[in-house]
PDB file of C-alpha atoms in Angstrom:
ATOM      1  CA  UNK U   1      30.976 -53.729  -2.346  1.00 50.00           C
ATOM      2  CA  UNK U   2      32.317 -51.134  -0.257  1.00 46.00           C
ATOM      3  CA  UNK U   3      32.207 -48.448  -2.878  1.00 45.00           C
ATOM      4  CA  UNK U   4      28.690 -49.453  -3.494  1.00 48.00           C
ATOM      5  CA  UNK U   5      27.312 -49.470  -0.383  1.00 48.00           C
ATOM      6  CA  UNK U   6      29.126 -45.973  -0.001  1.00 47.00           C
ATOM      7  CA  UNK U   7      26.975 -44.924  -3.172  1.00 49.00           C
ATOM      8  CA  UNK U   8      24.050 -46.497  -1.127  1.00 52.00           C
ATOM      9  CA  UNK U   9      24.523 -44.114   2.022  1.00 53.00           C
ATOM     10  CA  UNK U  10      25.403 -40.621   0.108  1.00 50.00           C
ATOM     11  CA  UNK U  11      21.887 -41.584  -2.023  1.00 50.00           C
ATOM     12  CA  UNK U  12      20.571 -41.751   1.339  1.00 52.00           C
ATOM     13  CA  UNK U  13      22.301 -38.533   2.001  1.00 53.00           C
ATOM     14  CA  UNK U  14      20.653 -36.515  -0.754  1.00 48.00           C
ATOM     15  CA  UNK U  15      17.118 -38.083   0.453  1.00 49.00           C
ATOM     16  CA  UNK U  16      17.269 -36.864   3.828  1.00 50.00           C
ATOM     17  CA  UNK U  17      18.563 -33.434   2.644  1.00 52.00           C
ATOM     18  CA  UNK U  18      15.233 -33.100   0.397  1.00 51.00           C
ATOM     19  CA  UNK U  19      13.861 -30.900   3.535  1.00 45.00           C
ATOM     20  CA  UNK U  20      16.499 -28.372   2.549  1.00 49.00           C
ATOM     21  CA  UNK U  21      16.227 -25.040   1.096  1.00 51.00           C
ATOM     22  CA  UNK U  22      17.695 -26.768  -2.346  1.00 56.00           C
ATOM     23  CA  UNK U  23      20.226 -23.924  -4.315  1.00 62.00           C
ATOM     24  CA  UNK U  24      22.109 -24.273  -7.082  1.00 62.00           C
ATOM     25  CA  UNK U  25      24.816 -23.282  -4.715  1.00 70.00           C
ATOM     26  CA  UNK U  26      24.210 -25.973  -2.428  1.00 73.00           C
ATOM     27  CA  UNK U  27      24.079 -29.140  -5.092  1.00 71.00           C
ATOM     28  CA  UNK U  28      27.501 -27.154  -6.088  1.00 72.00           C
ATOM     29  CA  UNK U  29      29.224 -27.783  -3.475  1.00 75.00           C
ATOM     30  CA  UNK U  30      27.652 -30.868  -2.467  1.00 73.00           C
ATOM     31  CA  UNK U  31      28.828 -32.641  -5.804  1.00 70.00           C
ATOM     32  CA  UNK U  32      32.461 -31.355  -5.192  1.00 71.00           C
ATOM     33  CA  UNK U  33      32.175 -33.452  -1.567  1.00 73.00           C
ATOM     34  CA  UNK U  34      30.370 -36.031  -3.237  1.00 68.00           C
ATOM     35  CA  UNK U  35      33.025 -36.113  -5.994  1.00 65.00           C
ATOM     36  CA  UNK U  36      35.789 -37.197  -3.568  1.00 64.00           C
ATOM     37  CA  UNK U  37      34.160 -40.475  -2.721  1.00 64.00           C
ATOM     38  CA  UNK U  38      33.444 -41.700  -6.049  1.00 56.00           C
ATOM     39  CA  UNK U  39      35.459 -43.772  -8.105  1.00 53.00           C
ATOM     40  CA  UNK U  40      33.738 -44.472 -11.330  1.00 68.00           C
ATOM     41  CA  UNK U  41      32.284 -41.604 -14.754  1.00 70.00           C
ATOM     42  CA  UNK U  42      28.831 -43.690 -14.679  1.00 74.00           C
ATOM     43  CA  UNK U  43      29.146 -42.262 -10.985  1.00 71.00           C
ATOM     44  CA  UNK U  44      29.915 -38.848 -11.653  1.00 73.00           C
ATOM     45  CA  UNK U  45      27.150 -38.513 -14.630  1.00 82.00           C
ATOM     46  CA  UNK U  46      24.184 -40.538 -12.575  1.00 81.00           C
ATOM     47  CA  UNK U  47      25.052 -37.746 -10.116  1.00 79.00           C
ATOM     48  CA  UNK U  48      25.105 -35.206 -12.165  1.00 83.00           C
ATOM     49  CA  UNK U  49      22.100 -35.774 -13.941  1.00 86.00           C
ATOM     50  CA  UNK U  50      19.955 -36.083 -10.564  1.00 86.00           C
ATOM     51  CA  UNK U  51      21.322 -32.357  -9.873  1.00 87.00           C
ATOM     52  CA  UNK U  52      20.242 -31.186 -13.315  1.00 88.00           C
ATOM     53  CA  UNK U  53      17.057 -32.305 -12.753  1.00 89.00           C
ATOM     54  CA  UNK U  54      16.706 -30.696  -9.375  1.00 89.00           C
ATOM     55  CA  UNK U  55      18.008 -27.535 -10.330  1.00 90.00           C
ATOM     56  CA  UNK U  56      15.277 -27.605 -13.145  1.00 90.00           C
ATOM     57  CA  UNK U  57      12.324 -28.219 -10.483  1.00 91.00           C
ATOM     58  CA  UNK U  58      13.962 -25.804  -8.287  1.00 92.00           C
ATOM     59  CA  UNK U  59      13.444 -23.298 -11.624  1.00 92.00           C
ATOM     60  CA  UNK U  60      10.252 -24.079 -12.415  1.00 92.00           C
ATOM     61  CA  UNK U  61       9.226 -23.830  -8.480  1.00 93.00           C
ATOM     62  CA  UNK U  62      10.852 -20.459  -8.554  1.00 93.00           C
ATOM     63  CA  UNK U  63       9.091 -18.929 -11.625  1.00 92.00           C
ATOM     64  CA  UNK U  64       6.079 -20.360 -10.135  1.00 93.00           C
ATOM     65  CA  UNK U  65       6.510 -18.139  -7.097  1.00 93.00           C
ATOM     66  CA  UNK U  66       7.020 -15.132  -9.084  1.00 92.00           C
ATOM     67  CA  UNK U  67       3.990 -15.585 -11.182  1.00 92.00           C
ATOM     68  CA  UNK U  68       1.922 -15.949  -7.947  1.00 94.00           C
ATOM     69  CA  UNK U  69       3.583 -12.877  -6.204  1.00 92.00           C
ATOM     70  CA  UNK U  70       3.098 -10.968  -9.182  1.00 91.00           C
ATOM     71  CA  UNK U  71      -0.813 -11.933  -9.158  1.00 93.00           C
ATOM     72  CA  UNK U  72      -0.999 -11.348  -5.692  1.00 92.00           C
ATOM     73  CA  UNK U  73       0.388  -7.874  -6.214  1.00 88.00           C
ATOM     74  CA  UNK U  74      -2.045  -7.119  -9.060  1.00 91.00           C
ATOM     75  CA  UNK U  75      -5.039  -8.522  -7.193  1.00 93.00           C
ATOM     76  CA  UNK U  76      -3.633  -6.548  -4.117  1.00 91.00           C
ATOM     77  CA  UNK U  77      -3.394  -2.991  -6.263  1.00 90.00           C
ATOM     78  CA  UNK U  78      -7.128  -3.601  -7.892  1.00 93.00           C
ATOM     79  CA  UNK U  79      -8.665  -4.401  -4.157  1.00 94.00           C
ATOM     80  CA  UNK U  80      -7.389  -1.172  -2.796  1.00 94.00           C
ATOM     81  CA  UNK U  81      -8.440   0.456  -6.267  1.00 94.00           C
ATOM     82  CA  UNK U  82     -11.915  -0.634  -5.451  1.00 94.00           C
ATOM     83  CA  UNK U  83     -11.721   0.419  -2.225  1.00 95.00           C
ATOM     84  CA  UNK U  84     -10.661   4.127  -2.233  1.00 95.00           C
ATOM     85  CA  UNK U  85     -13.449   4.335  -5.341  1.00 94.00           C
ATOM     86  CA  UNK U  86     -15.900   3.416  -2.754  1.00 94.00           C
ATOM     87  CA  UNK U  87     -14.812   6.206  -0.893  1.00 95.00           C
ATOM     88  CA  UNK U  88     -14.727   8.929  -3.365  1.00 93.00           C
ATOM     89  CA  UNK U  89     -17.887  10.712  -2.378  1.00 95.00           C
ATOM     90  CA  UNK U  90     -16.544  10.954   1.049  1.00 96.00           C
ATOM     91  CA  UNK U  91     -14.543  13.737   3.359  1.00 96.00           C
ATOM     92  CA  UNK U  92     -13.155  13.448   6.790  1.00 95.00           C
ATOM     93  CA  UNK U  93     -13.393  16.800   8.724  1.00 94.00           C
ATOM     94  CA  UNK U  94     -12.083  17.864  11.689  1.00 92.00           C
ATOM     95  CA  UNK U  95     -12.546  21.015  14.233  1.00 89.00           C
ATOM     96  CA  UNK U  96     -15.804  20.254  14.704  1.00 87.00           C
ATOM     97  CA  UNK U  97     -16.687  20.216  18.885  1.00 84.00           C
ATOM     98  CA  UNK U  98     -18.264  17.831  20.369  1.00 87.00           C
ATOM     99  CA  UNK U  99     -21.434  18.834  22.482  1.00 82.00           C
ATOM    100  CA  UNK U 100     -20.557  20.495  25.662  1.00 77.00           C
ATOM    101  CA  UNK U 101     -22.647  17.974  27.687  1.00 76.00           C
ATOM    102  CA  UNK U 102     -21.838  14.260  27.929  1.00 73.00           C
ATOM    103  CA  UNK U 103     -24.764  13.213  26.018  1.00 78.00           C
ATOM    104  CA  UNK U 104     -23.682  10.975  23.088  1.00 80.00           C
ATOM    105  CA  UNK U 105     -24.126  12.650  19.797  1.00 84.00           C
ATOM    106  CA  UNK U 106     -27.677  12.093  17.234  1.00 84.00           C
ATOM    107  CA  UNK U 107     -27.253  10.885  13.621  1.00 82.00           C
ATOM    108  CA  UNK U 108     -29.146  14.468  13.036  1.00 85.00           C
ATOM    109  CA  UNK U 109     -27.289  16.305  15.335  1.00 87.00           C
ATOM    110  CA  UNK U 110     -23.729  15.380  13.419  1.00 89.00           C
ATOM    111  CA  UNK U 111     -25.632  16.348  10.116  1.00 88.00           C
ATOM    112  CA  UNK U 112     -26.766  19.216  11.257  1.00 87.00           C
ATOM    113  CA  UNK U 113     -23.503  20.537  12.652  1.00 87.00           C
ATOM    114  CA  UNK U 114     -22.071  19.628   8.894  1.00 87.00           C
ATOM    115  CA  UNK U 115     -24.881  21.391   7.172  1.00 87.00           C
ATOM    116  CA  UNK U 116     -24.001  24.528   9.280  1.00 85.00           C
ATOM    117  CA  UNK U 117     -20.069  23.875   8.297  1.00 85.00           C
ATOM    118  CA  UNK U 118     -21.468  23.545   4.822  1.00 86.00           C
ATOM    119  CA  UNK U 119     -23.839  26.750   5.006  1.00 85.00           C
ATOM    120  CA  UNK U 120     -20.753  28.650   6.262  1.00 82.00           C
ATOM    121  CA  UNK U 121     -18.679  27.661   3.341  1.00 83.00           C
ATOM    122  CA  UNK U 122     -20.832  29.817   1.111  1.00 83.00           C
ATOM    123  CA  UNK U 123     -22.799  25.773  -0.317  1.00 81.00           C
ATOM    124  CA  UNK U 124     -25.774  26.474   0.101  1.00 77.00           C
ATOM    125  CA  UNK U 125     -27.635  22.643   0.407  1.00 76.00           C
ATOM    126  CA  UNK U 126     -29.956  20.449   2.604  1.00 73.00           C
ATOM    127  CA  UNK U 127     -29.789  17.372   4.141  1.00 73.00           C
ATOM    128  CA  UNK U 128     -30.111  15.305   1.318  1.00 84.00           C
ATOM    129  CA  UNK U 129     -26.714  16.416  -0.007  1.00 88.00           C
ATOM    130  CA  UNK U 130     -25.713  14.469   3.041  1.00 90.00           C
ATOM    131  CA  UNK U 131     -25.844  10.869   2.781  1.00 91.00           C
ATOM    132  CA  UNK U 132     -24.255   9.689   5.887  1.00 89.00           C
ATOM    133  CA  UNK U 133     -22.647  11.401   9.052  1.00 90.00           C
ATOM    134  CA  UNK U 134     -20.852  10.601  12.013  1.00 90.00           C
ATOM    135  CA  UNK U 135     -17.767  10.701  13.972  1.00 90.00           C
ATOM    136  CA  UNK U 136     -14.682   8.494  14.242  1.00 89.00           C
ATOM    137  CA  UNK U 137     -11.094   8.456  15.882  1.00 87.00           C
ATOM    138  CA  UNK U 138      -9.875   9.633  19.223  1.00 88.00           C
ATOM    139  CA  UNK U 139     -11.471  12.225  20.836  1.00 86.00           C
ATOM    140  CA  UNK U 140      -9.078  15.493  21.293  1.00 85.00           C
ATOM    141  CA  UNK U 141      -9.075  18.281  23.645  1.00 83.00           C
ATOM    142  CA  UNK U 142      -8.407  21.591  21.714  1.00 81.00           C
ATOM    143  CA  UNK U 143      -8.636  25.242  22.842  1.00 79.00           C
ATOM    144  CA  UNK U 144     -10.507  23.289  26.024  1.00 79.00           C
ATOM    145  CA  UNK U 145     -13.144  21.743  24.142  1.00 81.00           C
ATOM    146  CA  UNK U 146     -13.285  18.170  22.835  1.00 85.00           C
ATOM    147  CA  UNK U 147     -12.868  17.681  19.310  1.00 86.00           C
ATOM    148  CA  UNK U 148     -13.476  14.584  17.142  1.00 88.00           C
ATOM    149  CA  UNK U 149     -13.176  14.104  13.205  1.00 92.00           C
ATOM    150  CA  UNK U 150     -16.717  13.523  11.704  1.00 93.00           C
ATOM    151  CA  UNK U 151     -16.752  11.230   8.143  1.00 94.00           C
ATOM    152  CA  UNK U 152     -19.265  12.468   5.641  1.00 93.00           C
ATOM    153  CA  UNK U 153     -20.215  10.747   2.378  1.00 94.00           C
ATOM    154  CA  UNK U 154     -22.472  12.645   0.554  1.00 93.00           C
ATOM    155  CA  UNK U 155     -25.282  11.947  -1.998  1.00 92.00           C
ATOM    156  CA  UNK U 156     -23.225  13.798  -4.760  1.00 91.00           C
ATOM    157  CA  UNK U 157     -19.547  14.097  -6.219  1.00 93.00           C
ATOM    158  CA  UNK U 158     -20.583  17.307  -6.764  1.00 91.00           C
ATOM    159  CA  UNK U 159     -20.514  18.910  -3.678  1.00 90.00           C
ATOM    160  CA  UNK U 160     -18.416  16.686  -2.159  1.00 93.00           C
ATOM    161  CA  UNK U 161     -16.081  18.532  -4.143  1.00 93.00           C
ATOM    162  CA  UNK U 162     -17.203  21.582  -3.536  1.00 91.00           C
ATOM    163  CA  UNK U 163     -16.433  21.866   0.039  1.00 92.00           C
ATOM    164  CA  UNK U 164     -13.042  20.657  -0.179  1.00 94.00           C
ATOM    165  CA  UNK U 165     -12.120  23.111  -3.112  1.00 92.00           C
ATOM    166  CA  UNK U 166     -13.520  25.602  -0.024  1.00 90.00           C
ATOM    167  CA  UNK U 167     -11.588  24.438   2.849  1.00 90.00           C
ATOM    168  CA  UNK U 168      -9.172  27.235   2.488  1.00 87.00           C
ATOM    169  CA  UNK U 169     -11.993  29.383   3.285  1.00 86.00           C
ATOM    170  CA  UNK U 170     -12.382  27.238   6.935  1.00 88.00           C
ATOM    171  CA  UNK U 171      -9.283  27.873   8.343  1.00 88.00           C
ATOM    172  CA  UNK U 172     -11.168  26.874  11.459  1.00 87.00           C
ATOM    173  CA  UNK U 173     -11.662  23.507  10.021  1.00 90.00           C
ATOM    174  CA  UNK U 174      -9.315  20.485   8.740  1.00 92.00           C
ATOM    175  CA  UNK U 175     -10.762  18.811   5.775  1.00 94.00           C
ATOM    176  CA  UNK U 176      -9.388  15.763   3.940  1.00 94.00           C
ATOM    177  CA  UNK U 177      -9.600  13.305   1.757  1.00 96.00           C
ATOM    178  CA  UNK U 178     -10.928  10.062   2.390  1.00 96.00           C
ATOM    179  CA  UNK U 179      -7.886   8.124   1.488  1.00 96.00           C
ATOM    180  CA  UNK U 180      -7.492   4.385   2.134  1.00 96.00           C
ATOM    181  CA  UNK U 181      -4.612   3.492   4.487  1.00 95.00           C
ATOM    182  CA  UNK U 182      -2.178   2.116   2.070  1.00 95.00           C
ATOM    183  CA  UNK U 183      -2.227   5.439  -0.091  1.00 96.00           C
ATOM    184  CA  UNK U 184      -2.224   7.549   3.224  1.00 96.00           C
ATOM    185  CA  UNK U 185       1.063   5.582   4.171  1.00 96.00           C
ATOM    186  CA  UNK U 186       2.532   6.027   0.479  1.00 96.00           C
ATOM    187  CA  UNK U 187       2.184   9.481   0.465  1.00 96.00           C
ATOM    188  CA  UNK U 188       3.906  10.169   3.967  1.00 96.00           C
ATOM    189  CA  UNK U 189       6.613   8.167   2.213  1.00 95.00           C
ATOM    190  CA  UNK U 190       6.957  10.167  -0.860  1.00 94.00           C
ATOM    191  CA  UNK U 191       6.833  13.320   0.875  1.00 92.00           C
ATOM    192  CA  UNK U 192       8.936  12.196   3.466  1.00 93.00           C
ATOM    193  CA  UNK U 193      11.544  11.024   1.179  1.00 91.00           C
ATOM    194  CA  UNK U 194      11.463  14.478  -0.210  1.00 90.00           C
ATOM    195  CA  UNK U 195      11.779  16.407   2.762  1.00 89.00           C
ATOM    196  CA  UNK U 196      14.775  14.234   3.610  1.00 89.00           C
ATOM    197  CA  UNK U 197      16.446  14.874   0.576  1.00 85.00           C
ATOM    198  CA  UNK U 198      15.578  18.552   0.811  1.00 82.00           C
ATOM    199  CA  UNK U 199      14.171  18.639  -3.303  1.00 78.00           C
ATOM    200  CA  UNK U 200      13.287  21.889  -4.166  1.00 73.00           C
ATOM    201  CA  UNK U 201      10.292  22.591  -5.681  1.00 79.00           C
ATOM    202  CA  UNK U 202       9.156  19.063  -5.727  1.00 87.00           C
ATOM    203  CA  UNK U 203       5.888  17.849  -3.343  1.00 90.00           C
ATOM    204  CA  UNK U 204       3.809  14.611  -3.716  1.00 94.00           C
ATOM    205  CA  UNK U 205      -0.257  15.126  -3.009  1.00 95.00           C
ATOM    206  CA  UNK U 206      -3.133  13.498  -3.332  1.00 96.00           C
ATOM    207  CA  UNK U 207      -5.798  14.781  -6.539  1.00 95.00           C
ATOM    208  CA  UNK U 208      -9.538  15.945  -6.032  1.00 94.00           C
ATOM    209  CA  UNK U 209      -9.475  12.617  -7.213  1.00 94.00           C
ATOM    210  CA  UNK U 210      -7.337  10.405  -4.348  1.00 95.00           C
ATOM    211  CA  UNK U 211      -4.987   9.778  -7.305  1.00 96.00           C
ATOM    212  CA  UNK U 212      -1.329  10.688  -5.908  1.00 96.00           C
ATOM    213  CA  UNK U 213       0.731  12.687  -7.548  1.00 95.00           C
ATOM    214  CA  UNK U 214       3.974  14.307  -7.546  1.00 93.00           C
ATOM    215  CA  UNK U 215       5.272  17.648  -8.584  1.00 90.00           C
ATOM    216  CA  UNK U 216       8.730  17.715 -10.195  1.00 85.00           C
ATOM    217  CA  UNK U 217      10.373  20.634 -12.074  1.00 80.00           C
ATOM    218  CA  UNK U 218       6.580  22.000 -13.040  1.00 82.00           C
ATOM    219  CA  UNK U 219       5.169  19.184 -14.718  1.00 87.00           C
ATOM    220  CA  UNK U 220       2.748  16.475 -12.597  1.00 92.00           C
ATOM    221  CA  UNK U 221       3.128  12.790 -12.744  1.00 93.00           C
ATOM    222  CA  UNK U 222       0.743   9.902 -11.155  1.00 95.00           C
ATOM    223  CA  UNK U 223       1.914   7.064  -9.413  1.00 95.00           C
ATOM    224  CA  UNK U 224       0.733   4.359  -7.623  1.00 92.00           C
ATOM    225  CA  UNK U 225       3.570   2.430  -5.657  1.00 91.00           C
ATOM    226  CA  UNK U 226       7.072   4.035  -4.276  1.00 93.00           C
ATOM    227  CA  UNK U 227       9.151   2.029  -6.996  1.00 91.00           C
ATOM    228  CA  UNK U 228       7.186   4.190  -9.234  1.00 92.00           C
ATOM    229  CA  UNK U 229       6.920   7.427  -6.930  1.00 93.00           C
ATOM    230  CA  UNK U 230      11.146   7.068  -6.971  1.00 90.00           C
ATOM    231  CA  UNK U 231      11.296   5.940 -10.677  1.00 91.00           C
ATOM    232  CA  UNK U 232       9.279   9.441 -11.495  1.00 89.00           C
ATOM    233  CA  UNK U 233      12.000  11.547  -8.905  1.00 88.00           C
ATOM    234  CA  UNK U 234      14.849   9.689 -10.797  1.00 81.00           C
ATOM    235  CA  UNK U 235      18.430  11.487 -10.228  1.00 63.00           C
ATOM    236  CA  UNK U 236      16.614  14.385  -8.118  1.00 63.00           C
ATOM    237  CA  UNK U 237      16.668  11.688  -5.215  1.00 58.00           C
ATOM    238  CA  UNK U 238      20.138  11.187  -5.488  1.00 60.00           C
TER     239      UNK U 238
END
């Protein structure tokens, strides 16, 4: 009776232990304790079975997981996909001065400083090649006058792309692409992790398209996470 009502309490035991973060390392060792006060092979195999079966939930649990952090991850990648698409008629410029007076900024009085920007680019447009203007960010204090980066989506791709193909011809200006914040952080990563490693002719940069990309040895390859930026750099890291 003793022996069984020992059997009682460690059944008990693995109850109360259900809260645990179950490993196959845990029932391990917990069998070899259990072992010791346990007489009897039906005993040992009851046992035994009951941990089989838990390390086969414990299995299934864990590919679960996967398949739902994998989904995540692919929902994740398509969401900021979408995202930077919806952006791909846009430009953030900087250099641009705010007004000397106080007076908060017009919708037309942004536009119009970005037509003149555009006019003295050599694109010659009008203010329907402008869809939508207007500033963002923290305001900055260069050369004594207060800057702030204006956003610009215009009506076309087309000259969109035209201005920032003529940026180097603006020295006075800083014009970018409108990346989205996860593939502004990946490519101070990449390029970072370059820098650090001191790779020679190698640079990661963002397309006319806000696809990133990474030079290596003369030939360009895309990628769109840093396992792949660093499966692309390969040895060259090391």
């Amino acid at each position: 009776n003793s022996r069984r009502s020992g059997q009682g309490s460690i059944a008990t035991d693995l109850i109360e232990d259900d809260a645990m973060v179950l490993t196959a390392s845990y029932f391990d060792k917990r069998l070899e304790e259990l072992l010791q006060t346990l007489a009897t092979k039906e005993d040992i195999c009851s046992l035994r079975n009951i941990i089989e079966k838990q390390k086969e939930v414990i299995n299934q649990l864990e590919s679960k997981v996967s398949t739902l952090e994998a989904k995540v991850d692919e929902l994740t990648q398509k969401s900021e996909e979408s995202e930077q698409y919806s952006r791909r008629q846009c430009l953030r410029i900087g250099g641009i001065p705010l007004p000397a007076s106080n007076k908060p900024e017009t919708d037309n009085e942004v536009r119009n400083a970005v037509i003149k920007l555009l006019n003295d680019s050599g694109i010659k447009t009008t203010e329907n090649v402008i869809d939508r203007a207007h500033r963002i960010g923290r305001v900055r204090l260069v050369a004594g006058k207060k800057q702030q980066q204006v956003i610009i989506k215009f009506s076309t791709f087309y000259h969109r792309t035209l201005l920032y193909r003529a940026r180097k011809n603006l020295p006075e200006y800083r014009i970018y692409l409108d990346l989205t914040k996860h593939r502004k952080d990946l490519l101070e990563k990449a390029n970072n992790y370059l820098n650090e490693r001191q790779i020679g002719n190698c640079f990661a940069f963002a397309d006319i398209n806000c696809r990133l990309c990474v030079k290596l040895e003369g030939s360009f390859r895309y990628f769109g996470s840093y396992s792949e930026f660093q499966a692309i750099i390969g040895d060259a890291g090391k």
